[in-house]
Short mmCIF file of C-alpha atoms in Angstrom, two decimals:
data_model
loop_
_atom_site.label_atom_id
_atom_site.label_comp_id
_atom_site.label_asym_id
_atom_site.label_seq_id
_atom_site.Cartn_x
_atom_site.Cartn_y
_atom_site.Cartn_z
CA MET A 1 0.00 0.00 0.00
CA THR A 2 1.32 3.45 -0.80
CA TYR A 3 0.59 6.43 1.38
CA THR A 4 1.73 9.91 2.23
CA ARG A 5 2.20 11.52 5.61
CA ALA A 6 -1.20 13.17 5.14
CA ALA A 7 -2.84 9.76 4.75
CA ALA A 8 -0.93 8.45 7.78
CA PHE A 9 -2.13 11.48 9.76
CA ALA A 10 -5.75 10.88 8.73
CA ALA A 11 -5.51 7.21 9.70
CA VAL A 12 -3.86 7.91 13.06
CA LEU A 13 -6.39 10.64 13.85
CA GLY A 14 -9.27 8.30 13.04
CA LEU A 15 -7.74 5.54 15.14
CA THR A 16 -7.08 7.79 18.14
CA ARG A 17 -10.54 9.39 17.89
CA ALA A 18 -12.29 6.01 17.84
CA ALA A 19 -10.09 4.70 20.67
CA SER A 20 -10.78 7.85 22.67
CA ALA A 21 -14.52 7.26 22.55
CA VAL A 22 -14.04 3.62 23.56
CA GLY A 23 -11.59 4.51 26.34
CA ASP A 24 -13.77 7.30 27.69
CA HIS A 25 -17.14 5.58 27.55
CA TRP A 26 -16.62 1.79 27.53
CA ILE A 27 -13.29 1.19 29.26
CA GLN A 28 -13.52 3.81 32.02
CA ASP A 29 -15.18 2.28 35.07
CA ASP A 30 -17.90 3.96 37.08
CA TYR A 31 -15.62 4.60 40.06
CA CYS A 32 -13.13 6.60 37.97
CA ALA A 33 -15.90 8.47 36.16
CA GLN A 34 -17.42 9.57 39.47
CA VAL A 35 -14.33 10.12 41.63
CA LYS A 36 -11.80 11.64 39.19
CA ARG A 37 -12.98 15.18 39.99
CA ALA A 38 -12.90 14.78 43.79
CA THR A 39 -11.01 17.26 45.96
CA ASP A 40 -10.74 17.74 49.70
CA ALA A 41 -12.71 20.97 49.30
CA ALA A 42 -15.36 19.28 47.15
CA PRO A 43 -15.37 15.58 48.10
CA VAL A 44 -17.30 13.02 46.08
CA ARG A 45 -19.56 10.43 47.68
CA TYR A 46 -19.46 7.19 45.72
CA GLU A 47 -21.88 4.30 46.14
CA ASP A 48 -20.61 0.95 44.91
CA GLU A 49 -23.42 -0.58 42.82
CA THR A 50 -22.62 -4.11 43.93
CA THR A 51 -22.11 -3.70 47.67
CA LYS A 52 -24.25 -0.54 48.10
CA VAL A 53 -21.48 0.81 50.36
CA THR A 54 -21.01 4.59 50.12
CA THR A 55 -17.55 6.09 50.58
CA GLU A 56 -16.27 9.66 50.50
CA HIS A 57 -13.28 10.64 48.38
CA GLY A 58 -10.99 13.68 48.35
CA THR A 59 -8.06 15.02 46.35
CA ALA A 60 -5.75 11.99 46.60
CA HIS A 61 -8.50 9.62 45.48
CA GLY A 62 -9.53 12.00 42.70
CA ARG A 63 -5.99 12.20 41.37
CA ARG A 64 -5.56 8.41 41.47
CA ALA A 65 -8.93 7.78 39.80
CA CYS A 66 -8.16 10.28 37.05
CA ALA A 67 -4.65 8.87 36.57
CA TRP A 68 -6.02 5.31 36.29
CA HIS A 69 -8.65 6.46 33.80
CA CYS A 70 -5.98 8.19 31.70
CA ILE A 71 -3.76 5.09 31.80
CA THR A 72 -6.56 2.86 30.49
CA TYR A 73 -7.62 5.56 28.01
CA SER A 74 -4.04 5.86 26.70
CA ALA A 75 -3.59 2.09 26.57
CA THR A 76 -6.73 1.86 24.45
CA GLN A 77 -5.29 4.45 22.04
CA VAL A 78 -1.90 2.70 21.94
CA LEU A 79 -3.56 -0.61 21.05
CA ALA A 80 -5.74 0.99 18.38
CA VAL A 81 -2.89 2.92 16.75
CA THR A 82 -0.49 -0.04 16.91
CA ALA A 83 -2.99 -2.51 15.45
CA GLY A 84 -4.41 -0.02 12.95
CA ALA A 85 -1.03 1.15 11.68
CA ARG A 86 0.08 -2.46 11.30
CA ALA A 87 -3.11 -3.42 9.44
CA LEU A 88 -2.77 -0.40 7.15
CA GLY A 89 0.95 -0.88 6.56
CA ILE A 90 1.84 2.49 8.08
CA ARG A 91 5.28 2.70 9.63
CA LEU A 92 5.36 5.30 12.38
CA HIS A 93 8.52 6.42 14.11
CA PRO A 94 8.18 4.91 17.61
CA ALA A 95 9.30 8.06 19.47
CA ALA A 96 6.97 10.28 17.45
CA ALA A 97 4.06 7.89 17.96
CA LEU A 98 4.67 7.75 21.72
CA ALA A 99 5.02 11.54 21.91
CA GLY A 100 1.75 12.01 20.04
CA LEU A 101 -0.09 9.55 22.26
CA ALA A 102 1.46 11.14 25.37
CA ILE A 103 0.02 14.51 24.30
CA SER A 104 -3.42 12.92 24.19
CA GLY A 105 -3.08 11.15 27.54
CA LEU A 106 -1.53 14.01 29.52
CA THR A 107 -3.94 16.63 28.25
CA HIS A 108 -6.77 14.21 28.96
CA TYR A 109 -5.74 14.15 32.62
CA ALA A 110 -5.54 17.96 32.76
CA ALA A 111 -9.05 18.28 31.32
CA ASP A 112 -10.71 15.42 33.20
CA ARG A 113 -9.64 16.42 36.72
CA ARG A 114 -12.04 19.35 36.23
CA VAL A 115 -11.49 20.52 39.79
CA PRO A 116 -12.94 23.90 40.68
CA ASP A 117 -11.20 26.45 38.49
CA GLY A 118 -9.78 23.56 36.48
CA LEU A 119 -8.27 23.83 33.02
CA LEU A 120 -11.51 23.61 31.04
CA GLN A 121 -13.41 25.96 33.30
CA THR A 122 -10.57 28.49 33.10
CA ILE A 123 -10.43 28.25 29.29
CA ALA A 124 -14.22 28.62 29.13
CA GLU A 125 -14.14 31.73 31.31
CA ARG A 126 -11.32 33.34 29.33
CA THR A 127 -13.04 32.69 25.99
CA GLY A 128 -16.49 33.90 27.05
CA LYS A 129 -17.95 30.38 27.28
CA SER A 130 -18.75 30.33 31.02
CA ARG A 131 -22.50 30.10 30.46
CA PHE A 132 -22.08 27.31 27.92
CA TYR A 133 -19.72 25.45 30.30
CA ALA A 134 -22.40 25.63 33.02
CA LEU A 135 -25.25 24.58 30.67
CA ALA A 136 -27.03 21.46 31.81
CA ALA A 137 -30.44 21.72 30.17
CA HIS A 138 -32.30 20.76 27.00
CA GLY A 139 -30.40 17.47 26.84
CA LEU A 140 -27.07 19.27 26.63
CA ASN A 141 -24.13 19.44 28.98
CA GLY A 142 -21.79 22.29 28.11
CA ALA A 143 -18.89 21.08 30.26
CA TYR A 144 -19.02 17.65 28.59
CA LEU A 145 -19.18 19.13 25.09
CA LEU A 146 -16.27 21.51 25.77
CA ASP A 147 -14.36 18.59 27.31
CA ALA A 148 -14.94 16.47 24.20
CA SER A 149 -13.92 19.23 21.79
CA PHE A 150 -10.77 19.89 23.86
CA HIS A 151 -9.88 16.19 23.62
CA HIS A 152 -10.50 16.20 19.86
CA ALA A 153 -8.17 19.17 19.41
CA CYS A 154 -5.44 17.56 21.52
CA GLU A 155 -5.81 14.27 19.64
CA THR A 156 -5.37 16.16 16.38
CA VAL A 157 -2.12 17.70 17.63
CA GLY A 158 -1.08 14.29 18.90
CA ALA A 159 -1.79 12.67 15.52
CA LEU A 160 0.29 15.35 13.80
CA VAL A 161 3.18 14.66 16.15
CA ALA A 162 2.73 10.88 15.87
CA THR A 163 3.14 11.00 12.09
CA ILE A 164 6.37 13.02 12.11
CA GLY A 165 8.87 10.80 10.39
CA ALA A 166 6.27 8.31 9.15
CA ASP A 167 7.85 6.43 6.27
CA GLU A 168 6.40 7.85 3.09
CA ARG A 169 5.79 5.41 0.29
#
């Protein structure tokens, strides 16, 4: 198969985007989804669905839950890009691919911690999107939509970095 860097970029972006949705919505467990935003100032009460035991979680638990989510999220992207690139015959430079996937994973952590005055809330305020960030009506959730679009942008940058040095054929 012949390809250009542009085609490699498009493939890697598609693979990371699909893996992101799987990692965020299918792989992430309920505990991480609920607790990853916990802080000592704004603790999260979590009820285990199986045992019905409720526990309270602060900053340390929130950081660990978010880190674990980002590890499984990143692993999902690594598997998708590795398998997809192999199936498509795309040869990525390993360091570039890891750097691109690291951009996605690290920025995912920064966005998903969403602690008061977190990264996304700060960006929303500085760009005049505070009301949209706070929207939770009409079947919409502004914070979630801004979170998703932030991830998409970071994945695009990551895909660009990942395809630096891709063997052109």
